[in-house]
Structure formats: structure tokens, C-alpha cells
Amino acid sequence: MDSLPTRRVPRAALVIEAQNGKFLAFDGAGLVQVPEPPDGARIRALSADGTLLLLVTVSGDGVGVQELATGTVRWFGNPDPEFEHDRHTAPSPDGAVIAVLGHDDGDEVARAVVSLLDPATGERRRLWSAVGAAGFECGVCWSPDGALLAVTYLVWDADTGDDALSTVVLDPATGTAPASYPIATIASATSATWADDRDLVYRAEYDDLNRRFVADPRAGTVRATPELTGRVWGVAGGRHVQELADHEAPGAETSEFYTTDLDGRDRRPLFSYRPRVNADSMHLAPGVFPSVAADGNTGNSPDHRQTVRQVTVGAVPALPEARKPNVVDAPAPSELL
């Protein structure tokens, strides 16, 4: 890991925040270190085309869109920073709108809130809210066709007398919820939790087995996968992206990543790095990653690099440039704090 070059990349299939504080990007040609996000900001998602990072301020009063190639950040201030706190954000697959999951404690009863942000104007529209909260362990994720939003938020679980994570599926066109999955959470890589346009993959919070559940919100069907090995970070191209778990190889000297099908079969190596440093977070670009992971190749061959370019270039347009005065260009969120 220490020998990896540090540079910006124009596009990434994934971005990893390692537990040693380093940020790694996989750009189709190999792993590189990339500069850390601005002070006071956290990465929450990678755009579908892999060109943009979506950020929130640690204090929750702003959403940022950062270009990987240049590091330039456009900040969108929270309309009510005293009471509303942005926790997660993800751009739609076509880049036309940004979903923001936040926490509103302005009323007597706190609520989890999902809003839609227009990056061209900076305007927000509240889509949905429910009694509960939104913490950094929650998440929001668009289906690949942009027709549905999966949202994990905090609710009070009377059976345990504690907070628990629950998931709801929203129709962004109407604000209605065609499905909900109590005491369940979407994948850690919250920009990649749909197997395809139809099937959502989630985890039951109190399931002792490392399984995943594959649900069709429209049809109302759910099936459980077999028990899985490894840490499951997300789903891209219909496959799990996993990291070698400590119990699999306690003495392993490298951090190993691989993919499997949804039932944990057809295991294919993806990449590894030395020394072993587990990931704190991983962000996947759904429109780029499948082309990189399809054959388990790390992209070090010229032929594979060409394949990645053909599949990804121009796949999804970048977010429009801001045109309103309430959209602020800033190198760091300190101006919002």
C-alpha cells in the first residue's frame, strides 16, 4: 500500500477509506492513493459514472459534489441547518437529482427525512419523512433505473428497547412507499445495494447468519441467500463485492477483495493489497464497477484497460453546473460551519 502513487483520477470504479486513514481508488488500471476529502467532510457516495464523490459535512449542514479529476467541490447548504442535519447523499443514475437523507429535530418528535436536491438550481424538495432518525450508519441508494430509492433509517425497537435500523423503498416520483423491511439495512456501500432494476439486497439486523435477502419491492417477494463468508460491502453488476474476513484467515498478510454471485458462489478474486488493513468504508460506482469486476481482472493488462474505457466513458453525464447564487463553490466545508 505504501508504494502506491498518490494522484487524482478522472474516474474510479470504487473508492476505499482504509482503517489507516488512507484513501484508495481503483480506476481500471490499478489501485492508487487519492487525496483525502476536505477537512470536516465525509464521503457518502460515488456517482454512477465514477467521476464524482458525494460528501456531507460532519456537522450535517451541507452536501458537496467533488470532481475526482480536479478536487473541486460545489457545496449546497442545508435550508435549515439549525434543526436539519444531512447524513447521507447519493446522485441519481443520470445525475439529474441528488437524494439526501437527513435528520430533523425541529419538532417535538424527531424525524428521518429524504429530500431531493436539484444540482442545477440548489433547490431542495422534501420527498418523505417518518418518525425516527438518520445517523451515519444509515444510507440511501437509487435503483439502477432511477425509479426507486432504498432508504435505511433509525427507528425505536420496542422489543429491544433500543434504536434499530429499518429500510423503506420510496417512489421518488410520488413520495409513496411501495415496500418496507422492518429491522433491516441496505449494504454498507449505500450507492450499490440493488442487484438490478428490480431486486433490492438487504441484511436483517438481528440475523445471526451472514445472509442477505433479495427482495422485489413491486412484486412483494423476498428470498434469503445461503450464509455468506467474508464482509459484504455492496452489490454491483448482480454480484456481491466482499472483503476477506478476519475469521476466514486470521493470519493473512494481505487485505483481499473478491466478488461472488448473490448466493455466495462463483468466487472470483478482485484485488489485494499489503499490509493487511481493513476498510472502514467502500463506495462503488454502479455504472463502472461491473466492467472492471466481470472477469476478476485488476485491469493491469492493456486489453482490459481498453474494455473499461469502452464501457464507461460517457455512460452517465456529469452533474450539471450550478447556476444559482445559493450554490457555493468552496474548497472545504469550513465556510458552512
Short mmCIF file of C-alpha atoms in Angstrom, two decimals:
data_model
loop_
_atom_site.label_atom_id
_atom_site.label_comp_id
_atom_site.label_asym_id
_atom_site.label_seq_id
_atom_site.Cartn_x
_atom_site.Cartn_y
_atom_site.Cartn_z
CA MET A 1 0.00 0.00 0.00
CA ASP A 2 2.76 2.44 0.89
CA SER A 3 4.26 2.09 -2.59
CA LEU A 4 1.07 3.15 -4.36
CA PRO A 5 1.31 6.52 -6.12
CA THR A 6 -0.81 9.38 -4.84
CA ARG A 7 -2.68 11.24 -7.56
CA ARG A 8 -6.12 12.27 -8.68
CA VAL A 9 -8.03 10.09 -11.11
CA PRO A 10 -10.69 11.19 -13.61
CA ARG A 11 -12.88 8.19 -12.84
CA ALA A 12 -12.97 5.35 -10.31
CA ALA A 13 -14.83 2.06 -10.07
CA LEU A 14 -14.56 2.22 -6.29
CA VAL A 15 -13.08 4.30 -3.50
CA ILE A 16 -11.94 2.74 -0.22
CA GLU A 17 -11.29 4.51 3.07
CA ALA A 18 -8.83 2.18 4.82
CA GLN A 19 -8.55 1.96 8.59
CA ASN A 20 -5.11 3.56 8.46
CA GLY A 21 -6.72 6.76 7.14
CA LYS A 22 -5.61 6.33 3.54
CA PHE A 23 -8.00 6.64 0.59
CA LEU A 24 -7.58 4.23 -2.32
CA ALA A 25 -9.21 4.37 -5.75
CA PHE A 26 -9.50 1.58 -8.29
CA ASP A 27 -9.52 3.26 -11.70
CA GLY A 28 -9.43 0.25 -14.04
CA ALA A 29 -5.66 0.39 -14.43
CA GLY A 30 -4.93 -0.48 -10.79
CA LEU A 31 -5.04 0.91 -7.28
CA VAL A 32 -3.78 4.38 -6.43
CA GLN A 33 -3.92 6.57 -3.36
CA VAL A 34 -6.12 9.63 -3.77
CA PRO A 35 -6.16 12.80 -1.64
CA GLU A 36 -8.45 12.65 1.37
CA PRO A 37 -11.72 14.63 1.32
CA PRO A 38 -11.78 18.24 2.55
CA ASP A 39 -11.44 18.86 6.28
CA GLY A 40 -14.76 18.47 8.03
CA ALA A 41 -16.32 16.35 5.26
CA ARG A 42 -17.15 12.68 4.81
CA ILE A 43 -17.54 10.70 1.61
CA ARG A 44 -21.03 9.28 1.30
CA ALA A 45 -21.25 8.01 -2.31
CA LEU A 46 -19.57 7.70 -5.68
CA SER A 47 -21.58 8.71 -8.73
CA ALA A 48 -22.79 6.00 -11.12
CA ASP A 49 -20.21 7.01 -13.74
CA GLY A 50 -17.39 7.17 -11.17
CA THR A 51 -16.42 10.80 -11.80
CA LEU A 52 -17.89 12.46 -8.68
CA LEU A 53 -17.75 11.98 -4.93
CA LEU A 54 -20.78 12.97 -2.86
CA LEU A 55 -19.90 14.48 0.53
CA VAL A 56 -21.63 15.71 3.67
CA THR A 57 -20.19 17.94 6.36
CA VAL A 58 -19.53 16.26 9.70
CA SER A 59 -21.91 18.75 11.33
CA GLY A 60 -24.57 17.84 8.77
CA ASP A 61 -25.25 21.30 7.39
CA GLY A 62 -24.25 20.80 3.76
CA VAL A 63 -23.90 18.46 0.81
CA GLY A 64 -20.89 18.60 -1.50
CA VAL A 65 -20.20 17.35 -5.03
CA GLN A 66 -16.48 16.82 -5.64
CA GLU A 67 -14.90 16.16 -9.03
CA LEU A 68 -12.40 13.33 -8.73
CA ALA A 69 -10.27 14.70 -11.55
CA THR A 70 -9.72 18.17 -10.07
CA GLY A 71 -10.77 18.00 -6.42
CA THR A 72 -13.16 20.93 -6.98
CA VAL A 73 -16.15 20.87 -4.62
CA ARG A 74 -19.54 22.54 -5.04
CA TRP A 75 -21.37 22.92 -1.72
CA PHE A 76 -25.13 23.04 -1.29
CA GLY A 77 -26.13 24.50 2.07
CA ASN A 78 -28.85 22.97 4.21
CA PRO A 79 -32.05 25.07 4.13
CA ASP A 80 -32.47 24.76 7.93
CA PRO A 81 -29.03 23.98 9.42
CA GLU A 82 -30.16 24.62 12.99
CA PHE A 83 -32.58 21.69 13.01
CA GLU A 84 -31.93 19.59 9.90
CA HIS A 85 -28.74 17.55 9.61
CA ASP A 86 -27.64 15.91 6.35
CA ARG A 87 -26.27 12.41 6.92
CA HIS A 88 -26.24 10.63 3.55
CA THR A 89 -26.50 11.61 -0.07
CA ALA A 90 -26.48 9.84 -3.43
CA PRO A 91 -26.91 11.08 -7.01
CA SER A 92 -29.49 9.54 -9.30
CA PRO A 93 -28.02 7.28 -12.01
CA ASP A 94 -28.46 10.02 -14.64
CA GLY A 95 -27.01 12.72 -12.35
CA ALA A 96 -30.10 14.92 -12.64
CA VAL A 97 -31.06 14.87 -8.95
CA ILE A 98 -29.41 14.11 -5.61
CA ALA A 99 -31.19 12.25 -2.80
CA VAL A 100 -30.35 13.50 0.71
CA LEU A 101 -31.16 11.55 3.87
CA GLY A 102 -31.23 13.71 6.95
CA HIS A 103 -32.45 14.10 10.49
CA ASP A 104 -34.94 16.79 11.54
CA ASP A 105 -35.13 17.51 15.26
CA GLY A 106 -37.00 20.80 14.95
CA ASP A 107 -40.31 19.35 16.15
CA GLU A 108 -41.15 17.65 19.41
CA VAL A 109 -40.74 14.25 17.72
CA ALA A 110 -37.58 13.77 15.63
CA ARG A 111 -37.98 12.56 12.07
CA ALA A 112 -35.86 10.96 9.37
CA VAL A 113 -36.22 12.98 6.16
CA VAL A 114 -35.48 12.28 2.50
CA SER A 115 -35.19 15.31 0.21
CA LEU A 116 -34.41 15.66 -3.48
CA LEU A 117 -31.79 18.26 -4.39
CA ASP A 118 -31.60 19.77 -7.88
CA PRO A 119 -27.88 20.35 -8.54
CA ALA A 120 -28.68 22.81 -11.31
CA THR A 121 -30.58 25.19 -9.01
CA GLY A 122 -29.61 24.15 -5.48
CA GLU A 123 -33.29 23.82 -4.57
CA ARG A 124 -34.49 21.01 -2.30
CA ARG A 125 -37.87 19.32 -2.17
CA ARG A 126 -38.87 17.17 0.78
CA LEU A 127 -39.96 13.79 -0.52
CA TRP A 128 -40.70 11.72 2.59
CA SER A 129 -40.33 11.69 6.35
CA ALA A 130 -41.08 9.32 9.21
CA VAL A 131 -40.71 9.32 12.98
CA GLY A 132 -37.15 8.23 13.62
CA ALA A 133 -33.63 9.47 12.97
CA ALA A 134 -30.79 9.32 10.47
CA GLY A 135 -27.26 8.53 11.60
CA PHE A 136 -24.06 7.80 9.72
CA GLU A 137 -24.82 4.06 9.88
CA CYS A 138 -27.90 4.64 7.71
CA GLY A 139 -27.98 5.12 3.93
CA VAL A 140 -29.82 5.90 0.71
CA CYS A 141 -29.48 4.22 -2.69
CA TRP A 142 -31.12 4.59 -6.11
CA SER A 143 -32.16 1.60 -8.20
CA PRO A 144 -30.13 1.44 -11.44
CA ASP A 145 -33.04 2.78 -13.50
CA GLY A 146 -33.66 5.65 -11.05
CA ALA A 147 -37.24 4.54 -10.45
CA LEU A 148 -36.92 3.66 -6.73
CA LEU A 149 -34.96 4.75 -3.66
CA ALA A 150 -33.95 2.41 -0.85
CA VAL A 151 -33.51 4.19 2.49
CA THR A 152 -32.23 2.84 5.81
CA TYR A 153 -33.05 4.95 8.87
CA LEU A 154 -33.26 4.55 12.65
CA VAL A 155 -36.46 3.57 14.44
CA TRP A 156 -37.24 2.70 18.04
CA ASP A 157 -37.47 -1.06 18.57
CA ALA A 158 -39.81 -1.72 21.49
CA ASP A 159 -38.75 -5.39 21.69
CA THR A 160 -35.14 -4.49 22.48
CA GLY A 161 -35.68 -1.05 24.00
CA ASP A 162 -33.11 0.45 21.66
CA ASP A 163 -32.68 2.05 18.26
CA ALA A 164 -32.73 -0.29 15.26
CA LEU A 165 -32.14 0.12 11.55
CA SER A 166 -35.12 -0.27 9.22
CA THR A 167 -35.42 0.08 5.46
CA VAL A 168 -38.11 1.59 3.27
CA VAL A 169 -38.38 1.76 -0.52
CA LEU A 170 -39.66 5.04 -1.96
CA ASP A 171 -41.05 6.07 -5.32
CA PRO A 172 -39.27 9.41 -5.99
CA ALA A 173 -41.98 10.47 -8.43
CA THR A 174 -44.78 10.30 -5.84
CA GLY A 175 -43.15 10.09 -2.40
CA THR A 176 -45.07 6.91 -1.66
CA ALA A 177 -43.51 3.80 -0.12
CA PRO A 178 -44.31 0.64 -2.11
CA ALA A 179 -42.41 -1.57 0.35
CA SER A 180 -40.75 -1.58 3.76
CA TYR A 181 -38.49 -4.05 5.52
CA PRO A 182 -38.51 -3.62 9.32
CA ILE A 183 -35.29 -4.14 11.25
CA ALA A 184 -33.25 -4.41 8.06
CA THR A 185 -30.42 -2.43 6.50
CA ILE A 186 -29.07 -1.88 3.00
CA ALA A 187 -25.43 -2.55 2.17
CA SER A 188 -22.54 -0.64 3.70
CA ALA A 189 -21.73 0.72 0.24
CA THR A 190 -25.04 2.51 0.08
CA SER A 191 -24.68 3.55 -3.54
CA ALA A 192 -24.70 -0.13 -4.54
CA THR A 193 -27.39 -2.24 -2.91
CA TRP A 194 -29.57 -3.12 -5.90
CA ALA A 195 -28.80 -6.30 -7.86
CA ASP A 196 -30.68 -4.83 -10.83
CA ASP A 197 -33.64 -2.54 -11.57
CA ARG A 198 -35.97 -4.96 -9.80
CA ASP A 199 -34.15 -6.65 -6.89
CA LEU A 200 -33.01 -4.96 -3.67
CA VAL A 201 -30.42 -6.69 -1.48
CA TYR A 202 -30.58 -6.07 2.28
CA ARG A 203 -29.47 -7.59 5.59
CA ALA A 204 -31.74 -8.44 8.53
CA GLU A 205 -30.25 -6.64 11.52
CA TYR A 206 -30.71 -9.48 14.02
CA ASP A 207 -29.90 -12.34 11.65
CA ASP A 208 -27.08 -14.38 13.22
CA LEU A 209 -26.16 -15.80 9.83
CA ASN A 210 -24.24 -13.67 7.37
CA ARG A 211 -27.05 -13.89 4.83
CA ARG A 212 -28.62 -11.36 2.50
CA PHE A 213 -32.24 -11.05 1.45
CA VAL A 214 -33.18 -10.39 -2.16
CA ALA A 215 -36.48 -8.52 -2.39
CA ASP A 216 -38.64 -7.37 -5.28
CA PRO A 217 -40.47 -4.32 -3.83
CA ARG A 218 -43.01 -4.25 -6.67
CA ALA A 219 -43.93 -7.93 -6.53
CA GLY A 220 -43.64 -8.20 -2.75
CA THR A 221 -41.35 -11.24 -2.85
CA VAL A 222 -38.32 -11.91 -0.64
CA ARG A 223 -35.82 -14.78 -0.64
CA ALA A 224 -32.85 -15.45 1.64
CA THR A 225 -29.42 -16.31 0.31
CA PRO A 226 -27.31 -19.06 1.89
CA GLU A 227 -24.90 -17.99 4.63
CA LEU A 228 -22.09 -15.93 3.12
CA THR A 229 -18.42 -15.77 4.06
CA GLY A 230 -16.48 -12.54 4.12
CA ARG A 231 -17.61 -8.99 4.66
CA VAL A 232 -20.19 -7.90 2.09
CA TRP A 233 -19.69 -4.30 1.02
CA GLY A 234 -22.23 -3.94 -1.75
CA VAL A 235 -23.72 -5.27 -4.94
CA ALA A 236 -22.70 -4.28 -8.46
CA GLY A 237 -23.50 -5.98 -11.74
CA GLY A 238 -25.56 -8.58 -9.88
CA ARG A 239 -22.59 -9.70 -7.75
CA HIS A 240 -21.53 -9.17 -4.14
CA VAL A 241 -18.33 -7.24 -3.53
CA GLN A 242 -16.66 -8.80 -0.49
CA GLU A 243 -13.59 -8.46 1.71
CA LEU A 244 -11.75 -11.35 3.34
CA ALA A 245 -12.99 -11.50 6.93
CA ASP A 246 -10.75 -11.96 9.97
CA HIS A 247 -12.34 -15.32 10.83
CA GLU A 248 -11.63 -16.65 7.32
CA ALA A 249 -7.89 -16.11 7.51
CA PRO A 250 -6.76 -14.70 10.89
CA GLY A 251 -3.11 -14.65 9.89
CA ALA A 252 -3.49 -13.24 6.40
CA GLU A 253 -0.86 -10.65 5.50
CA THR A 254 -2.92 -9.03 2.75
CA SER A 255 -6.37 -7.46 2.50
CA GLU A 256 -8.16 -9.46 -0.16
CA PHE A 257 -11.27 -8.46 -2.08
CA TYR A 258 -13.36 -10.68 -4.32
CA THR A 259 -16.80 -11.00 -5.89
CA THR A 260 -19.42 -13.76 -5.77
CA ASP A 261 -22.87 -14.29 -7.18
CA LEU A 262 -25.78 -13.42 -4.89
CA ASP A 263 -25.72 -16.89 -3.31
CA GLY A 264 -22.03 -16.67 -2.48
CA ARG A 265 -20.88 -18.96 -5.27
CA ASP A 266 -18.52 -18.40 -8.22
CA ARG A 267 -15.91 -16.64 -6.10
CA ARG A 268 -13.54 -14.51 -8.22
CA PRO A 269 -10.50 -12.58 -6.93
CA LEU A 270 -10.72 -8.84 -7.46
CA PHE A 271 -7.57 -7.31 -5.94
CA SER A 272 -5.47 -7.33 -2.77
CA TYR A 273 -3.04 -5.02 -1.02
CA ARG A 274 -0.31 -5.42 1.57
CA PRO A 275 -0.05 -4.98 4.53
CA ARG A 276 -3.46 -6.07 5.68
CA VAL A 277 -5.52 -3.00 6.51
CA ASN A 278 -9.28 -3.48 6.62
CA ALA A 279 -11.63 -0.99 5.00
CA ASP A 280 -13.67 1.48 7.03
CA SER A 281 -15.89 2.31 4.08
CA MET A 282 -16.22 1.47 0.42
CA HIS A 283 -18.04 3.39 -2.29
CA LEU A 284 -18.90 1.72 -5.59
CA ALA A 285 -19.71 3.27 -8.96
CA PRO A 286 -22.52 1.03 -10.26
CA GLY A 287 -22.06 2.13 -13.87
CA VAL A 288 -18.32 1.41 -13.89
CA PHE A 289 -17.65 -1.41 -11.48
CA PRO A 290 -19.26 -4.35 -13.36
CA SER A 291 -16.97 -3.82 -16.35
CA VAL A 292 -13.93 -3.93 -14.08
CA ALA A 293 -15.06 -6.90 -11.98
CA ALA A 294 -16.57 -9.11 -14.68
CA ASP A 295 -13.53 -11.33 -15.15
CA GLY A 296 -11.82 -10.79 -11.81
CA ASN A 297 -9.04 -8.88 -13.58
CA THR A 298 -7.43 -5.97 -11.76
CA GLY A 299 -7.11 -4.11 -15.03
CA ASN A 300 -3.34 -4.32 -15.32
CA SER A 301 -3.42 -5.59 -18.91
CA PRO A 302 -3.77 -3.14 -21.82
CA ASP A 303 -6.68 -5.14 -23.23
CA HIS A 304 -8.64 -4.84 -20.01
CA ARG A 305 -7.99 -1.10 -19.76
CA GLN A 306 -9.43 -0.69 -23.24
CA THR A 307 -12.54 -2.63 -22.25
CA VAL A 308 -13.09 -0.38 -19.26
CA ARG A 309 -12.80 2.75 -21.40
CA GLN A 310 -15.30 1.45 -23.94
CA VAL A 311 -17.86 0.57 -21.30
CA THR A 312 -17.60 3.57 -19.03
CA VAL A 313 -16.73 6.68 -20.99
CA GLY A 314 -19.83 8.80 -21.43
CA ALA A 315 -22.07 6.22 -19.77
CA VAL A 316 -23.67 8.78 -17.45
CA PRO A 317 -23.40 12.57 -17.77
CA ALA A 318 -21.75 14.55 -15.01
CA LEU A 319 -23.95 16.65 -12.75
CA PRO A 320 -24.94 19.98 -14.31
CA GLU A 321 -23.00 23.07 -13.35
CA ALA A 322 -24.57 25.17 -10.60
CA ARG A 323 -26.34 28.28 -11.84
CA LYS A 324 -27.94 29.81 -8.74
CA PRO A 325 -26.36 32.07 -6.13
CA ASN A 326 -27.37 29.73 -3.27
CA VAL A 327 -24.92 27.14 -4.62
CA VAL A 328 -21.50 27.92 -3.19
CA ASP A 329 -18.13 26.90 -4.64
CA ALA A 330 -15.78 26.17 -1.75
CA PRO A 331 -12.60 24.15 -1.20
CA ALA A 332 -13.80 22.90 2.19
CA PRO A 333 -16.98 22.88 4.28
CA SER A 334 -15.48 25.24 6.86
CA GLU A 335 -17.40 28.13 5.32
CA LEU A 336 -20.61 26.33 6.19
CA LEU A 337 -19.66 25.50 9.78
#
